[in-house]
Short mmCIF file of C-alpha atoms and ligand atoms in Angstrom, two decimals:
data_model
loop_
_atom_site.label_atom_id
_atom_site.label_comp_id
_atom_site.label_asym_id
_atom_site.label_seq_id
_atom_site.Cartn_x
_atom_site.Cartn_y
_atom_site.Cartn_z
CA MET A 24 137.68 -32.18 144.68
CA HIS A 25 141.02 -33.39 143.39
CA SER A 26 139.46 -35.15 140.62
CA ARG A 27 138.03 -31.91 139.30
CA ASP A 28 139.72 -29.00 136.83
CA ALA A 29 139.59 -25.84 136.77
CA ALA A 30 137.23 -25.57 134.07
CA TRP A 31 134.88 -27.38 135.68
CA ILE A 32 135.06 -25.33 138.98
CA ALA A 33 134.67 -22.35 137.36
CA ALA A 34 131.56 -23.66 135.60
CA ALA A 35 130.40 -24.91 138.84
CA ALA A 36 131.30 -21.56 140.74
CA GLY A 37 129.49 -19.34 137.87
CA ALA A 38 133.21 -17.80 137.75
CA GLU A 39 135.35 -16.42 135.36
CA LEU A 40 138.58 -18.66 134.42
CA VAL A 41 141.37 -15.76 134.12
CA LEU A 42 144.36 -17.99 134.19
CA GLN A 43 144.66 -21.71 134.01
CA SER A 44 148.00 -23.27 135.17
CA PRO A 45 149.02 -25.69 133.79
CA PRO A 46 147.58 -24.12 130.80
CA ALA A 47 144.76 -25.68 128.89
CA GLY A 48 146.03 -28.81 126.90
CA ALA A 49 149.44 -28.76 128.78
CA PRO A 50 149.82 -31.99 130.90
CA ALA A 51 148.30 -31.93 134.22
CA ASP A 52 147.92 -34.82 136.86
CA PRO A 53 145.04 -36.75 135.33
CA GLN A 54 144.64 -37.82 139.04
CA ALA A 55 144.37 -34.81 140.63
CA PRO A 56 143.91 -31.51 138.36
CA GLY A 57 142.05 -29.68 140.85
CA PRO A 58 142.51 -28.64 144.15
CA SER A 59 143.01 -30.45 147.36
CA SER A 60 140.49 -28.55 149.09
CA VAL A 61 138.53 -24.95 149.50
CA VAL A 62 139.98 -22.62 152.07
CA ILE A 63 139.09 -19.20 152.91
CA ASP A 64 141.89 -18.42 155.46
CA SER A 65 144.98 -17.16 153.77
CA ARG A 66 147.06 -18.01 156.89
CA GLY A 67 145.49 -21.63 157.51
CA ASP A 68 146.53 -24.94 158.40
CA TRP A 69 146.99 -25.63 154.71
CA ARG A 70 150.16 -23.99 154.77
CA THR A 71 151.84 -26.24 157.33
CA ALA A 72 149.95 -29.23 156.43
CA PRO A 73 152.20 -32.12 155.91
CA GLY A 74 152.29 -33.65 152.34
CA ASP A 75 151.02 -31.61 149.16
CA ALA A 76 147.98 -29.71 150.31
CA ARG A 77 146.84 -27.02 147.54
CA PRO A 78 143.91 -25.30 148.07
CA LEU A 79 141.44 -23.13 146.28
CA PHE A 80 141.82 -19.89 147.85
CA VAL A 81 138.37 -17.97 148.15
CA GLY A 82 138.76 -14.21 148.98
CA ILE A 83 135.76 -13.29 151.23
CA PRO A 84 135.67 -9.63 151.08
CA GLY A 85 135.09 -8.82 155.57
CA ALA A 86 134.25 -6.00 157.26
CA ARG A 87 138.17 -4.89 157.55
CA VAL A 88 140.18 -6.65 154.75
CA ASP A 89 138.95 -8.32 151.37
CA GLY A 90 140.74 -11.70 151.33
CA GLY A 91 141.38 -11.11 147.66
CA SER A 92 144.14 -8.72 148.62
CA PHE A 93 146.11 -11.82 149.56
CA ALA A 94 145.40 -13.67 145.93
CA ALA A 95 149.41 -13.24 144.91
CA GLU A 96 150.62 -14.45 148.42
CA VAL A 97 148.50 -17.24 148.87
CA LEU A 98 149.48 -18.62 145.35
CA LEU A 99 153.32 -17.88 146.00
CA ALA A 100 152.63 -20.02 149.36
CA GLY A 101 151.38 -22.94 147.09
CA ALA A 102 147.54 -22.72 146.31
CA TRP A 103 146.51 -24.62 143.73
CA GLY A 104 144.05 -21.37 142.60
CA VAL A 105 142.40 -18.27 143.73
CA LEU A 106 138.66 -17.23 143.56
CA VAL A 107 138.74 -13.42 144.02
CA ARG A 108 136.64 -10.23 142.96
CA PRO A 109 138.08 -9.14 139.51
CA GLU A 110 139.70 -6.17 140.91
CA HIS A 111 142.46 -8.58 142.58
CA ALA A 112 142.82 -10.52 139.03
CA ALA A 113 145.86 -8.43 137.86
CA ALA A 114 147.82 -8.89 141.20
CA ALA A 115 146.93 -12.81 140.73
CA VAL A 116 148.11 -13.07 137.57
CA GLU A 117 150.99 -11.55 138.01
CA ALA A 118 152.33 -14.22 140.53
CA GLY A 119 152.77 -16.21 137.97
CA TYR A 120 151.75 -19.67 139.26
CA GLY A 121 148.19 -21.26 139.93
CA THR A 122 144.83 -20.79 138.74
CA VAL A 123 142.93 -17.45 138.98
CA LEU A 124 139.19 -17.20 139.13
CA THR A 125 136.96 -14.23 139.62
CA HIS A 126 133.71 -13.64 140.68
CA PRO A 127 131.89 -9.96 141.64
CA ASP A 128 130.82 -11.65 145.05
CA PRO A 129 133.12 -14.61 146.03
CA THR A 130 130.76 -15.65 148.70
CA VAL A 131 128.14 -16.37 146.18
CA ALA A 132 130.71 -18.24 143.77
CA LEU A 133 131.24 -20.38 147.10
CA GLY A 134 127.86 -21.45 147.53
CA ALA A 135 127.15 -22.14 143.78
CA LEU A 136 130.81 -24.35 143.70
CA ALA A 137 129.53 -26.10 147.00
CA ARG A 138 126.20 -26.70 145.18
CA GLY A 139 127.74 -28.57 142.07
CA TRP A 140 130.06 -30.20 144.66
CA ARG A 141 126.70 -31.63 146.46
CA ARG A 142 125.28 -32.92 143.28
CA GLU A 143 128.54 -34.50 141.87
CA LEU A 144 128.53 -36.16 145.56
CA GLY A 145 125.15 -37.70 145.02
CA ALA A 146 125.01 -37.95 148.64
CA THR A 147 121.68 -37.82 150.37
CA VAL A 148 121.61 -34.09 152.25
CA VAL A 149 120.01 -33.72 155.87
CA GLY A 150 119.48 -29.72 156.28
CA ILE A 151 118.84 -28.91 160.14
CA THR A 152 117.61 -25.84 161.66
CA GLY A 153 115.54 -24.32 164.79
CA SER A 154 115.57 -22.33 167.50
CA VAL A 155 117.49 -24.80 169.98
CA GLY A 156 118.80 -28.38 169.48
CA LYS A 157 120.57 -28.12 166.10
CA THR A 158 123.89 -28.80 166.78
CA SER A 159 122.42 -31.98 169.48
CA THR A 160 120.27 -33.13 166.66
CA LYS A 161 122.99 -32.90 164.23
CA ASP A 162 125.48 -34.84 166.52
CA LEU A 163 122.78 -37.64 167.26
CA LEU A 164 121.71 -37.95 163.88
CA ALA A 165 125.37 -38.25 162.78
CA GLY A 166 126.43 -40.84 165.22
CA ILE A 167 123.61 -42.94 163.98
CA LEU A 168 124.31 -42.71 160.57
CA ALA A 169 127.66 -43.44 160.89
CA THR A 170 127.26 -46.96 162.10
CA GLN A 171 126.32 -47.81 158.88
CA LEU A 172 127.34 -44.80 156.24
CA ARG A 173 130.14 -42.53 155.15
CA VAL A 174 128.65 -39.39 156.98
CA VAL A 175 130.46 -35.70 156.88
CA ALA A 176 128.43 -33.53 159.87
CA THR A 177 129.08 -29.69 160.17
CA GLU A 178 131.72 -29.29 162.15
CA ALA A 179 131.80 -26.80 165.52
CA ASN A 180 129.76 -23.89 164.12
CA LEU A 181 130.28 -23.73 160.47
CA ASN A 182 126.53 -23.51 159.97
CA THR A 183 126.27 -20.14 157.73
CA GLU A 184 126.57 -19.00 154.04
CA ILE A 185 130.28 -19.80 154.59
CA GLY A 186 130.59 -22.52 156.83
CA LEU A 187 128.13 -24.42 155.33
CA PRO A 188 129.99 -24.37 151.54
CA LEU A 189 133.24 -25.21 153.27
CA THR A 190 131.69 -28.26 155.15
CA VAL A 191 129.78 -29.22 151.55
CA LEU A 192 133.20 -28.79 149.71
CA GLY A 193 135.37 -30.75 152.57
CA ALA A 194 133.02 -33.73 151.77
CA PRO A 195 135.49 -36.33 150.02
CA GLU A 196 134.39 -38.40 146.88
CA GLY A 197 132.15 -41.32 148.23
CA THR A 198 130.60 -39.28 150.99
CA GLN A 199 126.90 -40.89 151.33
CA VAL A 200 125.32 -38.72 153.73
CA LEU A 201 125.76 -34.79 154.71
CA VAL A 202 124.45 -33.49 157.74
CA LEU A 203 124.31 -29.84 157.81
CA GLU A 204 123.57 -27.08 160.39
CA MET A 205 121.76 -24.09 159.21
CA ALA A 206 121.79 -21.12 161.21
CA MET A 207 119.44 -18.36 160.98
CA ARG A 208 120.50 -14.63 161.33
CA GLY A 209 117.51 -12.82 159.63
CA ARG A 210 115.04 -13.29 156.79
CA GLY A 211 116.19 -15.03 153.83
CA GLN A 212 119.04 -16.79 155.28
CA ILE A 213 117.76 -20.45 155.46
CA ALA A 214 116.46 -19.86 151.64
CA GLU A 215 119.92 -19.35 150.83
CA LEU A 216 121.35 -22.03 152.69
CA ALA A 217 118.84 -24.51 151.31
CA ALA A 218 119.36 -23.36 147.66
CA ILE A 219 122.98 -24.63 147.98
CA ALA A 220 122.50 -27.41 150.01
CA GLU A 221 119.37 -28.70 148.21
CA PRO A 222 118.02 -30.76 151.20
CA ASP A 223 116.52 -34.07 150.68
CA VAL A 224 115.62 -34.23 154.14
CA GLY A 225 114.86 -31.11 156.37
CA VAL A 226 114.46 -31.30 159.94
CA ILE A 227 112.79 -28.13 162.08
CA THR A 228 113.65 -29.00 165.73
CA ASN A 229 111.57 -26.48 167.39
CA ILE A 230 110.59 -22.60 167.50
CA ALA A 231 111.24 -20.32 170.58
CA PRO A 232 112.15 -16.99 171.53
CA VAL A 233 115.75 -17.15 170.26
CA HIS A 234 117.02 -13.86 168.36
CA VAL A 235 113.82 -12.30 169.07
CA GLU A 236 115.54 -9.25 168.94
CA LEU A 237 116.30 -9.83 165.43
CA LEU A 238 113.06 -10.77 163.74
CA GLY A 239 110.56 -9.16 166.15
CA SER A 240 108.25 -12.34 166.65
CA LEU A 241 107.54 -15.73 167.47
CA GLN A 242 105.76 -15.87 163.85
CA ALA A 243 108.52 -14.32 162.17
CA ILE A 244 110.80 -16.90 163.63
CA ALA A 245 108.70 -19.75 162.43
CA ASP A 246 108.44 -18.16 158.94
CA THR A 247 112.18 -17.89 158.65
CA LYS A 248 112.68 -21.56 159.84
CA ALA A 249 109.80 -22.56 157.50
CA GLU A 250 112.42 -21.26 154.27
CA LEU A 251 113.90 -24.76 155.04
CA LEU A 252 110.81 -26.76 154.44
CA ALA A 253 110.41 -25.00 151.00
CA GLY A 254 113.74 -25.63 150.23
CA ILE A 255 113.38 -29.39 150.43
CA VAL A 256 113.78 -31.42 147.29
CA PRO A 257 110.52 -32.67 145.48
CA GLY A 258 110.21 -36.32 147.01
CA GLY A 259 111.86 -35.72 150.16
CA THR A 260 111.22 -35.50 154.06
CA ALA A 261 110.34 -32.78 156.32
CA ILE A 262 110.59 -33.62 159.80
CA ILE A 263 108.60 -31.02 162.04
CA PRO A 264 107.60 -30.29 165.73
CA ARG A 265 103.98 -32.09 166.09
CA ASP A 266 101.57 -29.75 166.55
CA GLU A 267 103.45 -26.49 166.02
CA PRO A 268 100.73 -24.08 164.93
CA LEU A 269 102.91 -21.62 163.83
CA LEU A 270 104.40 -23.93 161.22
CA ALA A 271 100.77 -24.78 160.14
CA ALA A 272 100.43 -22.51 156.75
CA HIS A 273 104.13 -23.98 156.25
CA ARG A 274 103.51 -27.53 155.41
CA PRO A 275 105.41 -28.16 152.10
CA HIS A 276 103.78 -30.04 149.23
CA GLY A 277 105.19 -32.57 147.20
CA VAL A 278 107.26 -33.93 150.24
CA THR A 279 106.64 -36.61 152.89
CA VAL A 280 105.77 -34.49 156.52
CA VAL A 281 106.83 -36.42 159.72
CA GLU A 282 105.87 -35.34 162.67
CA VAL A 283 107.71 -35.63 166.01
CA GLY A 284 107.57 -34.94 169.66
CA PRO A 285 110.27 -34.77 172.46
CA ASP A 286 108.42 -38.17 174.34
CA ASP A 287 108.63 -40.38 171.22
CA PRO A 288 109.23 -43.69 172.01
CA ALA A 289 113.25 -44.68 170.93
CA PRO A 290 113.86 -47.52 168.95
CA ALA A 291 114.37 -50.61 171.31
CA GLY A 292 117.65 -51.85 170.02
CA LEU A 293 119.08 -48.05 170.25
CA ARG A 294 121.62 -47.49 173.10
CA ILE A 295 123.30 -43.94 173.25
CA ALA A 296 127.07 -44.62 174.81
CA GLU A 297 127.54 -41.25 175.95
CA ASP A 298 126.25 -39.85 178.90
CA VAL A 299 124.36 -36.95 178.18
CA SER A 300 121.83 -35.14 179.59
CA PRO A 301 117.70 -35.53 178.97
CA THR A 302 117.92 -32.38 177.61
CA VAL A 303 119.79 -32.97 174.37
CA LEU A 304 117.91 -36.18 174.14
CA ARG A 305 114.68 -34.16 173.57
CA ASN A 306 115.88 -34.16 170.04
CA LEU A 307 116.18 -38.03 169.89
CA PRO A 308 112.79 -38.33 167.94
CA ALA A 309 114.08 -36.16 164.93
CA ALA A 310 117.29 -37.58 164.61
CA VAL A 311 115.77 -40.79 164.54
CA ALA A 312 112.94 -39.93 162.30
CA ALA A 313 115.93 -38.12 159.91
CA ALA A 314 117.96 -41.26 159.88
CA ARG A 315 114.75 -43.33 158.80
CA ALA A 316 114.13 -40.98 155.63
CA VAL A 317 117.99 -41.92 154.96
CA GLY A 318 117.19 -45.01 155.24
CA VAL A 319 118.83 -46.34 158.26
CA GLU A 320 117.04 -47.81 161.04
CA PRO A 321 118.74 -46.56 164.05
CA ASP A 322 119.75 -50.07 166.15
CA GLY A 323 122.78 -50.75 168.55
CA PRO A 324 125.25 -48.74 170.16
CA VAL A 325 125.65 -45.05 169.06
CA ASP A 326 128.72 -42.80 170.25
CA PRO A 327 126.95 -39.48 169.32
CA ARG A 328 129.95 -36.96 170.54
CA ILE A 329 127.73 -34.59 171.45
CA SER A 330 129.46 -31.31 171.29
CA ALA A 331 131.18 -29.58 174.20
CA MET A 332 129.09 -27.83 176.57
CA ARG A 333 125.92 -29.19 175.86
CA GLY A 334 124.79 -30.94 178.71
CA GLN A 335 127.65 -33.12 179.30
CA ARG A 336 127.64 -34.90 183.12
CA LEU A 337 130.76 -34.67 184.99
CA HIS A 338 130.67 -37.48 187.79
CA LEU A 339 132.36 -36.05 190.99
CA ALA A 340 133.01 -37.30 194.18
CA ARG A 341 130.19 -37.45 196.87
CA ASP A 342 128.07 -38.78 194.04
CA VAL A 343 127.73 -35.25 192.69
CA VAL A 344 126.78 -35.02 189.11
CA VAL A 345 127.36 -31.79 187.13
CA VAL A 346 125.54 -30.69 184.05
CA VAL A 347 127.86 -28.63 182.13
CA ASP A 348 125.27 -26.88 179.86
CA CYS A 349 126.90 -23.27 179.22
CA TYR A 350 127.17 -23.41 175.34
CA ASN A 351 123.86 -21.03 175.36
CA ALA A 352 120.32 -20.46 177.20
CA ASN A 353 117.09 -18.85 176.36
CA PRO A 354 113.70 -19.48 178.46
CA MET A 355 112.96 -22.79 175.93
CA SER A 356 116.20 -24.20 176.79
CA MET A 357 115.76 -23.27 180.19
CA THR A 358 113.08 -24.44 180.57
CA ALA A 359 113.80 -27.71 179.58
CA ALA A 360 117.12 -28.06 181.44
CA LEU A 361 114.99 -27.22 184.46
CA ASP A 362 111.91 -29.43 184.08
CA ASP A 363 114.77 -32.31 182.84
CA LEU A 364 116.58 -31.57 186.30
CA ALA A 365 113.50 -32.48 188.26
CA THR A 366 112.97 -35.33 186.42
CA SER A 367 116.45 -36.98 186.87
CA ALA A 368 118.10 -35.36 189.84
CA PRO A 369 118.05 -38.46 192.47
CA GLY A 370 119.30 -35.89 195.34
CA ARG A 371 118.93 -32.43 195.75
CA LYS A 372 118.38 -30.27 192.57
CA VAL A 373 121.06 -27.34 192.68
CA ALA A 374 120.68 -24.93 189.64
CA VAL A 375 123.40 -22.27 188.50
CA LEU A 376 121.59 -20.00 186.21
CA GLY A 377 122.96 -17.15 184.61
CA ASP A 378 121.84 -14.22 182.22
CA MET A 379 120.11 -15.28 179.33
CA LEU A 380 121.31 -12.94 176.04
CA GLU A 381 119.44 -11.29 173.30
CA LEU A 382 115.96 -11.85 174.40
CA GLY A 383 114.56 -8.05 173.41
CA PRO A 384 112.44 -5.89 175.01
CA ASP A 385 110.68 -8.83 177.51
CA GLU A 386 113.91 -10.09 178.62
CA LEU A 387 113.01 -9.07 182.61
CA ARG A 388 109.77 -10.68 182.54
CA PHE A 389 111.65 -14.02 180.66
CA HIS A 390 114.53 -13.83 183.44
CA ALA A 391 111.37 -13.36 186.42
CA GLU A 392 109.52 -16.24 184.75
CA LEU A 393 112.40 -18.56 184.76
CA GLY A 394 113.12 -17.78 188.80
CA ALA A 395 109.43 -18.83 189.35
CA HIS A 396 110.04 -21.89 187.28
CA ALA A 397 112.63 -22.84 189.04
CA ARG A 398 110.76 -22.95 192.23
CA SER A 399 108.21 -24.69 191.03
CA ALA A 400 110.61 -27.71 189.66
CA GLY A 401 111.55 -27.96 192.96
CA VAL A 402 115.14 -26.60 193.12
CA GLU A 403 116.54 -26.61 196.33
CA GLU A 404 119.65 -24.19 195.77
CA LEU A 405 119.72 -21.31 192.87
CA VAL A 406 122.62 -19.32 192.38
CA ALA A 407 121.69 -16.52 189.48
CA VAL A 408 124.73 -15.14 188.15
CA GLY A 409 124.74 -12.12 186.27
CA PRO A 410 122.69 -8.73 186.20
CA LEU A 411 119.97 -9.87 184.49
CA SER A 412 119.63 -13.21 186.85
CA ARG A 413 118.71 -10.25 189.84
CA HIS A 414 115.34 -11.19 188.02
CA THR A 415 115.37 -14.49 188.19
CA GLY A 416 116.18 -14.29 191.60
CA THR A 417 113.01 -12.46 192.25
CA GLY A 418 110.81 -14.90 190.49
CA PHE A 419 112.30 -17.54 192.55
CA GLY A 420 112.14 -15.98 195.94
CA ARG A 421 113.45 -16.65 199.23
CA GLY A 422 116.85 -18.51 199.47
CA VAL A 423 118.42 -17.63 196.23
CA HIS A 424 121.96 -16.08 195.95
CA TRP A 425 122.93 -13.74 193.61
CA VAL A 426 126.60 -13.09 192.27
CA PRO A 427 127.38 -10.63 189.34
CA ASP A 428 129.65 -13.21 187.48
CA ALA A 429 130.97 -16.31 186.70
CA ALA A 430 133.98 -15.80 188.74
CA ALA A 431 132.29 -15.35 192.02
CA ALA A 432 130.00 -18.14 191.08
CA ALA A 433 132.82 -20.29 190.92
CA LYS A 434 133.97 -19.39 194.32
CA LEU A 435 130.30 -19.68 195.99
CA VAL A 436 128.93 -23.23 194.54
CA PRO A 437 131.63 -25.34 195.83
CA THR A 438 130.82 -24.46 199.42
CA LEU A 439 126.99 -24.72 199.01
CA LEU A 440 127.01 -28.52 197.82
CA GLU A 441 125.97 -31.70 199.45
CA PRO A 442 126.80 -35.44 198.48
CA GLY A 443 124.01 -36.41 196.32
CA ASP A 444 123.49 -32.99 194.53
CA THR A 445 122.77 -32.66 190.78
CA VAL A 446 124.18 -29.11 189.71
CA LEU A 447 122.89 -27.69 186.75
CA LEU A 448 125.00 -25.31 185.14
CA LYS A 449 123.33 -23.18 182.26
CA ALA A 450 123.67 -19.71 180.79
CA SER A 451 124.30 -17.77 177.64
CA ARG A 452 127.56 -18.16 176.00
CA GLY A 453 128.86 -14.81 177.29
CA ILE A 454 128.45 -15.52 180.92
CA GLY A 455 131.29 -18.14 180.73
CA LEU A 456 129.66 -20.43 183.19
CA GLU A 457 131.63 -23.38 182.65
CA ARG A 458 134.47 -21.89 185.01
CA VAL A 459 132.07 -23.36 187.76
CA ALA A 460 132.71 -26.40 186.40
CA ASP A 461 136.02 -25.94 186.27
CA ALA A 462 136.22 -24.92 190.05
CA LEU A 463 134.21 -28.11 190.83
CA GLN A 464 136.52 -30.28 188.97
CA GLY A 465 139.62 -28.49 190.53
CA GLU A 466 138.53 -29.03 193.84
CA GLY A 467 137.40 -32.73 193.57
CA ALA A 468 134.21 -31.94 195.19
N1 ATP B 30 114.77 -29.94 171.86
C1 ATP B 30 115.28 -28.99 172.56
N2 ATP B 30 114.49 -28.54 173.76
C2 ATP B 30 114.85 -27.91 175.05
N3 ATP B 30 116.03 -27.12 174.93
C3 ATP B 30 116.90 -27.98 174.37
C4 ATP B 30 116.75 -29.01 173.04
N4 ATP B 30 117.78 -28.86 172.28
C5 ATP B 30 118.82 -28.72 172.83
N5 ATP B 30 118.71 -27.92 174.35
C6 ATP B 30 119.49 -26.67 175.11
O1 ATP B 30 120.26 -26.05 174.03
C7 ATP B 30 121.36 -25.80 174.56
C8 ATP B 30 122.21 -25.62 173.00
O2 ATP B 30 122.01 -26.90 172.16
P1 ATP B 30 122.54 -26.97 171.05
O3 ATP B 30 123.94 -26.66 170.67
O4 ATP B 30 122.06 -28.34 170.33
O5 ATP B 30 121.40 -25.74 170.18
P2 ATP B 30 121.95 -24.85 168.89
O6 ATP B 30 120.44 -25.01 168.02
O7 ATP B 30 122.39 -25.79 167.60
O8 ATP B 30 122.41 -23.59 169.09
P3 ATP B 30 123.03 -22.25 168.38
O9 ATP B 30 122.12 -21.67 167.52
O10 ATP B 30 123.80 -21.58 169.17
O11 ATP B 30 123.81 -23.03 167.33
C9 ATP B 30 121.60 -27.46 174.91
O12 ATP B 30 122.78 -27.13 176.14
C10 ATP B 30 120.59 -27.87 175.76
O13 ATP B 30 120.48 -26.88 176.60
MG1 MG B 31 124.46 -24.81 166.60
#
C-alpha cells in the first residue's frame, strides 16, 4: 500500500479525509506516499519493528474499548495515519502529525479498503469456507500454488470480517493469488466476506453439524456456506462437495461448478512432503480442483506446512505413532479421524477422545454415537476425556477408560501404550488434549 496516497485510501475506504500529512501539494515521498501496512492493534509489533514501519491504524470499536481512542497516541508513536470514528477526529488532529481519516463504522471502511486493494492487486482470489477442513484446504492449496506463483494465504485464524481484510491488505504488490479462509459465525457473514474478497474461485469443503447452536439446522448451515457461491465473480469457479443435497438449491449460475469427493485420485506426480494424517488429505481433491481453477497443475513435491494440531504425526520410540489432532472436534471430523485410524494403523488402534463442544441439544446423542463408532472402527483402547465423554464411553461399552480432563489423560495414556500402537488424540480446543502429546514426547514412550 506504500504506493497509494491518502486520497486513494480515503476513496477506497469510503472515508472522509480530515487531515492529510504532508498536506496536498507538498512534496511527499513519490515512491511511498502511503502507509507501510494496515494495523488494528495500537500496541502491535509495528511499534518496535526495525526500519520505518508507518502503518495506517484502524480504530475498531471493541466490546470494552474503542480503538479510536488511541488515535493521537498511535500518531505520536509514528503511525502514517488513522482511520477512526468521527468523534475521535479532533483528538487525532490535535496530535499535529499524520493523516486522519474518519468513517462512522471503521470495520466497514476496513473491508472497503481491502476490496479496493484486492482490485488493485489484480490477483486471483480463492475463498474457502465449509464446516470442517477450511484451514487444511487452505494450507494444501497455498502449498501447491506456491510452487509456481506468489501466494498470500490467511495466517492463523484471520478469517473474519476483520482478519480477512487485514490479510488482503497485507498482500504486497505483485501477489498473484490470495487464498482466503472464511469463517461463519452467523447468517450473512460469508456474504459480507465474499463482498470484500470478490472471489474468482469459491470452495465449500463440506456441510456438517458444527456451530449448530448458532443456526439451528443443517440446512441453515448449508444456506450460510452457500453465500460464498452467490459471491463468486461471473465466469469464476465453484468447488463443492459431490452429491451434497443440502447445496442443491444453491448451485450458482454463470460460474463453472466442479464437484469433488474425498476419494478422488490425486495427480500422479504430486507428492506431499510433510507427514500429515489421512484426515487432512481428505481435502486434497478440493485443493487440487482449486489449483486447477487458478491455472496450476499440481505436480512434484509440495510442502504444505499444515497448521499445528491438525493431524501431524509424531513418531515415538517403539514404533508408536501419535496423531495430534487437538485443534477442534465435531461428529464429522471425529468419524473421519476414526475411519482414517482404522485404515492406516498398522498395529493397535488407540483413541484418546475428548468432549466435542457447541453441539446443541443433541450433544449427548452425538457423544454416544461417537463411542459406538469407535467400537465399530476397531479401536482397541479408548480413553474418553471430559464430562460429555462419559457418553462416548457408554457408546463404546466394555473396557473404556474415562478421565475427567486432559491432565488426567496425560498421566494415564503413557501407561496404556504398547509397541506399534497408533494413537489418535482428538477433542475440541477447549479440552487442551495436546497435553497428552507433550506427556508422550516428554516420556519418550
Ligand atoms: N475433509 C474433512 N473431513 C473430516 N474431517 C476433517 C476434514 N478436514 C479436516 N478435518 C478435521 O478437522 C480438524 C480441523 O481442520 P481445519 O482446521 O482444517 O478446519 P477448519 O474448518 O479450518 O476449522 P475452524 O472452523 O476451527 O477454522 C482437523 O484436524 C481434522 O481432524
Ligand atoms: Mg480454520
